[in-house]
C-alpha positions as MATLAB code, in Angstrom:
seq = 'XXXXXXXXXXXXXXXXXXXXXXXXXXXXXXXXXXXXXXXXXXXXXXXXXXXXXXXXXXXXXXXXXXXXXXXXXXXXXXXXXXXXXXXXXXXXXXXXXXXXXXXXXXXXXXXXXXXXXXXXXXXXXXXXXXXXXXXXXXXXXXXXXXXXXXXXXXXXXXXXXXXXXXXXXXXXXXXXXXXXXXXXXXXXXXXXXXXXXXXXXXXXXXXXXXXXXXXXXXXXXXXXXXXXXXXXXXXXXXXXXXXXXXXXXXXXXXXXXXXXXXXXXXXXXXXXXXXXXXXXXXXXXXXXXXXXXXXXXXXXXXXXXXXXXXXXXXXXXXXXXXXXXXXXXXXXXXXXXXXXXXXXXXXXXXXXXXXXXXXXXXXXXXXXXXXXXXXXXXXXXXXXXXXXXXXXXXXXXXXXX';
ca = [
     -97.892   48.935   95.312;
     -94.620   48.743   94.595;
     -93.399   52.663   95.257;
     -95.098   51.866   98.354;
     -93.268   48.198   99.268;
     -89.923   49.956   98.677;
     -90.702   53.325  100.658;
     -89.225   51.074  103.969;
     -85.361   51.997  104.743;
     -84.923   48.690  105.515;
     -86.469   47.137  102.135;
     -84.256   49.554   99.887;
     -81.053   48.257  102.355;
     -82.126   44.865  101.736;
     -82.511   45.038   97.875;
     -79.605   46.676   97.572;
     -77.384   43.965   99.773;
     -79.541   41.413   97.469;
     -77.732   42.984   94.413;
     -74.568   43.421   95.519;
     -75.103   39.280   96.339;
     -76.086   38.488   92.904;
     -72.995   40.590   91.183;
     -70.434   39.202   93.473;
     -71.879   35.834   93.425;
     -72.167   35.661   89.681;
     -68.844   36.917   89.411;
     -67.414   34.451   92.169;
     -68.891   31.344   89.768;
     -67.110   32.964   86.562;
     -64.294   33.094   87.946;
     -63.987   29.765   89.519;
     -65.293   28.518   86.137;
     -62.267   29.668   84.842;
     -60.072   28.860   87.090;
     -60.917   25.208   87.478;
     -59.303   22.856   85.377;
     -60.386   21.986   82.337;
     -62.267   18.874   81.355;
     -60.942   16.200   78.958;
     -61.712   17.111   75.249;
     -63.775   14.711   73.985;
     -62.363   11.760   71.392;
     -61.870   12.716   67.657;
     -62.113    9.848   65.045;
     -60.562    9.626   61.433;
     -61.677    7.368   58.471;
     -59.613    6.374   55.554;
     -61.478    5.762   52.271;
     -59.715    4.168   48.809;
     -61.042    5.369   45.748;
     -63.986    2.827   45.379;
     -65.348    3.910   49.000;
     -64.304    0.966   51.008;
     -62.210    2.081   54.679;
     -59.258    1.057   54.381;
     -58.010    2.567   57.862;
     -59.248    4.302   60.720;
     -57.387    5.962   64.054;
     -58.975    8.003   67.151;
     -56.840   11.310   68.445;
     -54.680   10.421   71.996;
     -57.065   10.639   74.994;
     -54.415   13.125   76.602;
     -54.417   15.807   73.993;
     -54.380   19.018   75.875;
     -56.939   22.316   74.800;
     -55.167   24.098   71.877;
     -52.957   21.140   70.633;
     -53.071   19.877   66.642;
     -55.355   17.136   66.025;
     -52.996   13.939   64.931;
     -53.751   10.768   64.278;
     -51.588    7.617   62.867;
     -53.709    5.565   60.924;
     -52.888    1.803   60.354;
     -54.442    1.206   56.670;
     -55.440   -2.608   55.320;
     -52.562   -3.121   53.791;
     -49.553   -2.834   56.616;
     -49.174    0.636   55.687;
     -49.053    3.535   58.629;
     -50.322    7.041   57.551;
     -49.417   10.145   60.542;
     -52.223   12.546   59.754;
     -52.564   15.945   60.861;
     -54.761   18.822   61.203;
     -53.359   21.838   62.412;
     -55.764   24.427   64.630;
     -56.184   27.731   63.010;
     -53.953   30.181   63.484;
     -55.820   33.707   65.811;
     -53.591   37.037   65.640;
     -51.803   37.135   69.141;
     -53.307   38.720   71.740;
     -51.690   40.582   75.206;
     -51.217   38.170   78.212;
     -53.546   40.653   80.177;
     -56.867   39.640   77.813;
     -56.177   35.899   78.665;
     -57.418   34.309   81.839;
     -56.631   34.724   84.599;
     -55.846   38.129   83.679;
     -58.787   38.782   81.127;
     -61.180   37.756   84.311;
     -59.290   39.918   86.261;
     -60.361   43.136   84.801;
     -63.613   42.220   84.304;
     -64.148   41.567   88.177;
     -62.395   44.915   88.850;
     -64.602   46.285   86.413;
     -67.823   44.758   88.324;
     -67.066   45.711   91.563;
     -66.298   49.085   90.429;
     -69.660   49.332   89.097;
     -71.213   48.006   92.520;
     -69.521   50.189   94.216;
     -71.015   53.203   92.022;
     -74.137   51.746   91.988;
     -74.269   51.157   95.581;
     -72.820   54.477   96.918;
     -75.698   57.380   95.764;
     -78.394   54.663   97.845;
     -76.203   54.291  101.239;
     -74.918   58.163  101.303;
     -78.398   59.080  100.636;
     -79.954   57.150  103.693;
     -76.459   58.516  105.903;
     -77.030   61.964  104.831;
     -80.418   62.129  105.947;
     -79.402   60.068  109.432;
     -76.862   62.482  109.872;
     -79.255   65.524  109.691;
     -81.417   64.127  112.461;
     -78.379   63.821  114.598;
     -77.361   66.988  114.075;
     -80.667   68.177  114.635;
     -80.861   66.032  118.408;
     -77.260   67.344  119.207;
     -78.408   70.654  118.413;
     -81.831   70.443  120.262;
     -79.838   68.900  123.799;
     -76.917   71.768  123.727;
     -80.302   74.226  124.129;
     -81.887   75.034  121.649;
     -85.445   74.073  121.499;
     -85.876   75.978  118.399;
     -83.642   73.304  116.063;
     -85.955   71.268  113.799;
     -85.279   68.312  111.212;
     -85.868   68.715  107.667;
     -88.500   65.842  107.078;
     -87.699   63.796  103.608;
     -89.510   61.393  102.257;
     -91.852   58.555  103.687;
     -89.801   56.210  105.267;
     -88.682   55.328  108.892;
     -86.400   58.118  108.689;
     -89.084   60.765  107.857;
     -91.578   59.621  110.357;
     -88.551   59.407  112.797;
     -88.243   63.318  111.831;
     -91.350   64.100  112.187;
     -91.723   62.597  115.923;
     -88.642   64.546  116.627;
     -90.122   67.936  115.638;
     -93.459   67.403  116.982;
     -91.926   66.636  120.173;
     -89.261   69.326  120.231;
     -92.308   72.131  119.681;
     -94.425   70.208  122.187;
     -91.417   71.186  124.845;
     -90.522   74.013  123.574;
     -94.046   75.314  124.013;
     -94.216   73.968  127.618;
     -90.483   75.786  128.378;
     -91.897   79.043  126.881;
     -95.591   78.364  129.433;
     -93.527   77.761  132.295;
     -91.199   80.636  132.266;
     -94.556   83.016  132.024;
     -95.734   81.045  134.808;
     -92.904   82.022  136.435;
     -92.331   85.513  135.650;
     -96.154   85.520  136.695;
     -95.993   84.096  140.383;
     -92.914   85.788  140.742;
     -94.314   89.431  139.675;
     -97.861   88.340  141.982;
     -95.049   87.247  145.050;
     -93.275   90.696  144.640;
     -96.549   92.783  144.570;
     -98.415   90.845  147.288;
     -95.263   92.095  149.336;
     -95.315   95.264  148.354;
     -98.765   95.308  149.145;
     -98.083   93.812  152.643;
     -95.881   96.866  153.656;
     -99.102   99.093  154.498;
    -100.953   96.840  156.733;
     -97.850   96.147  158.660;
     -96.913   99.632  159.004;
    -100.468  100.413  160.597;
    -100.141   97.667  162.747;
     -96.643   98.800  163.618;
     -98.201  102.624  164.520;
    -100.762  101.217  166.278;
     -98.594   98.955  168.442;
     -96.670  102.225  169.542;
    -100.117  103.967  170.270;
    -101.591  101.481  172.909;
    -101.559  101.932  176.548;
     -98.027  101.807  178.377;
     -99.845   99.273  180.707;
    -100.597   96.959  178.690;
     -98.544   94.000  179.420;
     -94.842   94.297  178.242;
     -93.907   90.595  177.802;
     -97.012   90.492  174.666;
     -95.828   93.667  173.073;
     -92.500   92.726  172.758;
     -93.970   89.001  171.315;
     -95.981   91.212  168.417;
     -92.873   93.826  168.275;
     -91.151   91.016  167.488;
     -92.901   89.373  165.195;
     -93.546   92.314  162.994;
     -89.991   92.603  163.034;
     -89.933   88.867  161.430;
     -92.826   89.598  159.071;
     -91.141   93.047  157.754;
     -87.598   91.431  157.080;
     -89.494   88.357  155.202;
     -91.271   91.192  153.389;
     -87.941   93.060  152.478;
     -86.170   89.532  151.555;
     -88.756   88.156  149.553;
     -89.087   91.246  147.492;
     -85.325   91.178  146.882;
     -84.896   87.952  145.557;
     -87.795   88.670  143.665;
     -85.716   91.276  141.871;
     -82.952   89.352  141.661;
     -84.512   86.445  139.793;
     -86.576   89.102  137.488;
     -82.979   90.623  136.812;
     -84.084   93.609  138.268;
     -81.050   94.015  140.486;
     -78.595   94.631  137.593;
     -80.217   98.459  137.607;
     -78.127   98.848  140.560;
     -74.647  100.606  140.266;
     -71.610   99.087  140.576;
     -68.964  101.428  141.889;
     -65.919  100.766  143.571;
     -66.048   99.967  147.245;
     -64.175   99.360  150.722;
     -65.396   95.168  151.348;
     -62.953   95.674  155.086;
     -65.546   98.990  155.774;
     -68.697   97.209  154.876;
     -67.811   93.683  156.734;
     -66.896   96.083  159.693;
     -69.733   97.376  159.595;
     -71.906   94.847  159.919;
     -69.782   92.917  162.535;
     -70.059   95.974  165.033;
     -73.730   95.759  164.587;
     -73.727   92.149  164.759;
     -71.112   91.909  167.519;
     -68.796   89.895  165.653;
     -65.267   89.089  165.619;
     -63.519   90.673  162.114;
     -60.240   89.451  161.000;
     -58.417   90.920  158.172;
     -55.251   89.604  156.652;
     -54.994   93.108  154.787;
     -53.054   95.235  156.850;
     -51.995   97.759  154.673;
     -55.141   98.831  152.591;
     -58.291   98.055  152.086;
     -60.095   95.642  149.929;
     -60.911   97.668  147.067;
     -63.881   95.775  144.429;
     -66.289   96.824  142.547;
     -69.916   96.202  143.256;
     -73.397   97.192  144.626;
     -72.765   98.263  148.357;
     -76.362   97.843  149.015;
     -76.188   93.979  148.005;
     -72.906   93.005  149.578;
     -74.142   94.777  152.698;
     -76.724   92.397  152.534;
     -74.887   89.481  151.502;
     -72.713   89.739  155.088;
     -76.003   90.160  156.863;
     -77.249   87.266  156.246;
     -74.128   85.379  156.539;
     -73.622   86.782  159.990;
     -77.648   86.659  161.209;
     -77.342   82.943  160.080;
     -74.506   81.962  161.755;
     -75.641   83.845  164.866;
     -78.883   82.235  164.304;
     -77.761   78.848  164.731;
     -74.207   79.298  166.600;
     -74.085   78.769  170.232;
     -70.298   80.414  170.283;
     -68.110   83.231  168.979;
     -68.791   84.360  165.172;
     -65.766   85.622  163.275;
     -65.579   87.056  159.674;
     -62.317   86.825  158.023;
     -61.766   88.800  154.827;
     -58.500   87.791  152.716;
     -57.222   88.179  148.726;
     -56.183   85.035  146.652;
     -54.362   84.923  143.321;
     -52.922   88.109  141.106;
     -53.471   90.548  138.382;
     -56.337   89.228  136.886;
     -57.207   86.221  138.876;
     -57.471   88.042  142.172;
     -60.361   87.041  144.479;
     -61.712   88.640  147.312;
     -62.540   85.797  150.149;
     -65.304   86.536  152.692;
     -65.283   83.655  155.576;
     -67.842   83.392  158.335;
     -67.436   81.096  161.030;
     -69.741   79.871  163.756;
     -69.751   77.241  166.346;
     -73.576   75.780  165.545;
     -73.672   72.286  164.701;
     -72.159   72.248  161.063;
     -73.705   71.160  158.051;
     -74.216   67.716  156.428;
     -72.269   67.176  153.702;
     -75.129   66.182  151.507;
     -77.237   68.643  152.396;
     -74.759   72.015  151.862;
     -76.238   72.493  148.500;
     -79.877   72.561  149.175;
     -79.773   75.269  151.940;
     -78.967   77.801  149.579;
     -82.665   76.930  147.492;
     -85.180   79.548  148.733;
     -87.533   78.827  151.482;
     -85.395   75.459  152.321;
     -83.965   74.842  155.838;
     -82.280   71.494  157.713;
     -84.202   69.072  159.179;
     -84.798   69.942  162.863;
     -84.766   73.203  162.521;
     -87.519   75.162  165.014;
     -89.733   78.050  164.441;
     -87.850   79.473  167.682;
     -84.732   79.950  165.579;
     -86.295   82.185  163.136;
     -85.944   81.924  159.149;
     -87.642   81.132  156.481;
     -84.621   79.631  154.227;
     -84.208   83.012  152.580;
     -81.125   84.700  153.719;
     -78.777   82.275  152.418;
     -80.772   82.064  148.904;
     -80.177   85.631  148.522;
     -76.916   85.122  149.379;
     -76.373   82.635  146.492;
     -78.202   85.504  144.012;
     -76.128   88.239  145.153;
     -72.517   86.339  145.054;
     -73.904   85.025  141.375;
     -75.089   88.915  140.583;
     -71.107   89.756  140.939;
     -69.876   86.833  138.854;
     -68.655   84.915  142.230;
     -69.217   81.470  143.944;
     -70.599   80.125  147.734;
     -69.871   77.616  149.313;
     -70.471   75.535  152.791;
     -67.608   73.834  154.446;
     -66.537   72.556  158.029;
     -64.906   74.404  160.154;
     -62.134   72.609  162.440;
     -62.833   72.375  165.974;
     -66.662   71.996  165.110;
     -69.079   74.217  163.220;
     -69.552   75.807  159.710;
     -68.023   78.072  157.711;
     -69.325   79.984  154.450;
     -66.556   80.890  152.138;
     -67.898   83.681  148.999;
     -65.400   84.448  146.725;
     -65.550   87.624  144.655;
     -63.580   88.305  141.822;
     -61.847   91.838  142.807;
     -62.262   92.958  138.489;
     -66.268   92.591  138.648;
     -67.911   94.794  136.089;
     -72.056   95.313  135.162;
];
């Protein structure tokens, strides 16, 4: 019963507090004992006797003796006579000042609240020990690691606090570990179902270019043009399926020309190309097949939803080993909102408003995102003055695998 009373943190705090009362306060009412002044010493009488029995005098000590003085008394006998009578104290061998109070109390209170403090220190480490293990154990556990556990001791608050900690921790570790096969699993069954999707639309593709020249131009060019849609979904979708599956870091970096690739794509796209490089090219290393299709979709989407000119700019920032290369594409569409130029680079999102007539999914600029990420750079969305957006990717020019 009473292992089990005490078990509670808060009962072993409270009996300890409880003692550390009783010391101090028994030690508080010594020393004011001490301290306080002392009382008056109580009245000593003498008797005088002849030799026959009879008192022939008697005399009482002064009522302000002090502690410590000689008893003396003046006795007034029968007969006229005055007798001065007295008894001196014994003497004690002489002691050092420090033994006698204050000084004596003195050391004895140091010597008590030394002893509390001993007493008291194993009990409140103990408890802060074992508090400080769980933090470091939460700490842990939030930087990431869903694997830290807290060594459970004991039967108190503590311990049961432990043991709700680790139970929980292994609860969400084992839902992190379901979701990411979950994830690996849609994302494996999303890149085969588009594999899979390839031979279909390649039959319907060859059958398309094997009907009858009469039949009406304005619906084959409808389905020619929506195959067209379906087969660069197909081709996106399995990309940024092998970007998120890490697949893409198979592909070989080499060293590059970024100004022959952006020109590239600009005749094709008939877009404007502005260069502040004059000299030479911009040299980086990377995967030509991803940046080729990183300014694809940068120019497709501004053409997309541009009513104007598009222009790509291409210029260097910073030296040595801070040098970026800095792609910018400008359009004239209507711009983005600021609070919504970080959500339309999540896959398969687009703005509000936007019509099937413009085409999209809300894939190009996701894979976008995943291939500035795959070479270690960063994308962003900004206005562009006189009206529209532009999307600035910066690359650092010393990317390695």
């Amino acid at each position: 019963m009473w292992s089990r009373f005490t078990s509670h943190l808060y009962v072993r705090i409270w009996l300890a507090v409880v003692a550390t009362v009783l010391v101090l306060a028994f030690a508080v009412g010594a020393a004011w004992r001490l301290s306080a002044d002392p009382p008056q010493l109580p009245i000593r009488e003498v008797l005088v006797h002849n030799q026959t029995g009879a008192v022939i005098g008697k005399a009482q000590t002064r009522p302000d003796r002090k502690r410590g003085d000689d008893l003396e008394f003046v006795v007034q006998t029968s007969d006229g006579q005055t007798l001065n009578l007295m008894l001196p104290r014994p003497k004690r061998p002489p002691t050092s000042s420090w033994n006698r109070p204050p000084f004596g109390f003195g050391w004895m209170l140091g010597l008590v609240a030394l002893a509390v403090a001993l007493g008291t220190y194993p009990i409140v480490r103990r408890l802060t020990q074992r508090l400080e293990g769980l933090q470091r154990g939460v700490e842990r556990w939030g930087s990431g690691d869903l694997s830290a556990r807290v060594t459970v001791h004991g039967t108190d608050e503590v311990a049961f606090l432990a043991e709700r900690f680790n139970h929980a921790a292994e609860r969400i570790e084992t839902l992190m570990e379901t979701q990411k096969s979950l994830l690996v699993s849609h994302k494996s069954l999303l890149a085969n179902a588009s594999h899979e999707l390839r031979s279909p639309l390649a039959r319907i593709r060859m059958g398309l270019e094997l009907m009858d020249s009469g039949t009406n131009s304005a619906q084959r060019a409808e389905v020619s043009r929506s195959i067209n849609e379906l087969d660069q979904l197909i081709d996106e979708i399995l990309l940024a399926s092998r970007l998120d599956a890490r697949q893409a870091d198979a592909e070989p970096f080499e060293m590059l020309d970024l100004t022959g690739l952006a020109a590239e794509e600009c005749a094709r796209m008939q877009a404007e190309l502005g260069t502040a490089m004059q000299t030479h090219s911009l040299m980086l290393q990377g995967s030509a097949r991803l940046l080729r299709r990183l300014i694809r979709n940068l120019l497709e989407n501004a053409r997309r939803y541009g009513t104007g000119e598009v222009s790509l700019e291409l210029t260097q920032t910073g030296t040595g080993a801070q040098r970026r290369a800095v792609i910018r594409v400008n359009d004239r569409g209507p711009g983005v909102p600021v609070g919504q130029r970080e959500r339309i680079f999540e896959p398969f999102y687009r703005l509000p408003g936007a019509s099937e007539r413009e085409g999209g999914v809300g894939l190009g600029l996701a894979l976008v995102k995943s291939i500035t990420e795959r070479h270690r750079g960063t994308v962003r969305c900004e206005d562009r003055p006189g009206g529209g957006a532009s999307f600035v990717v910066e690359l650092p020019m010393q990317t390695s695998t």
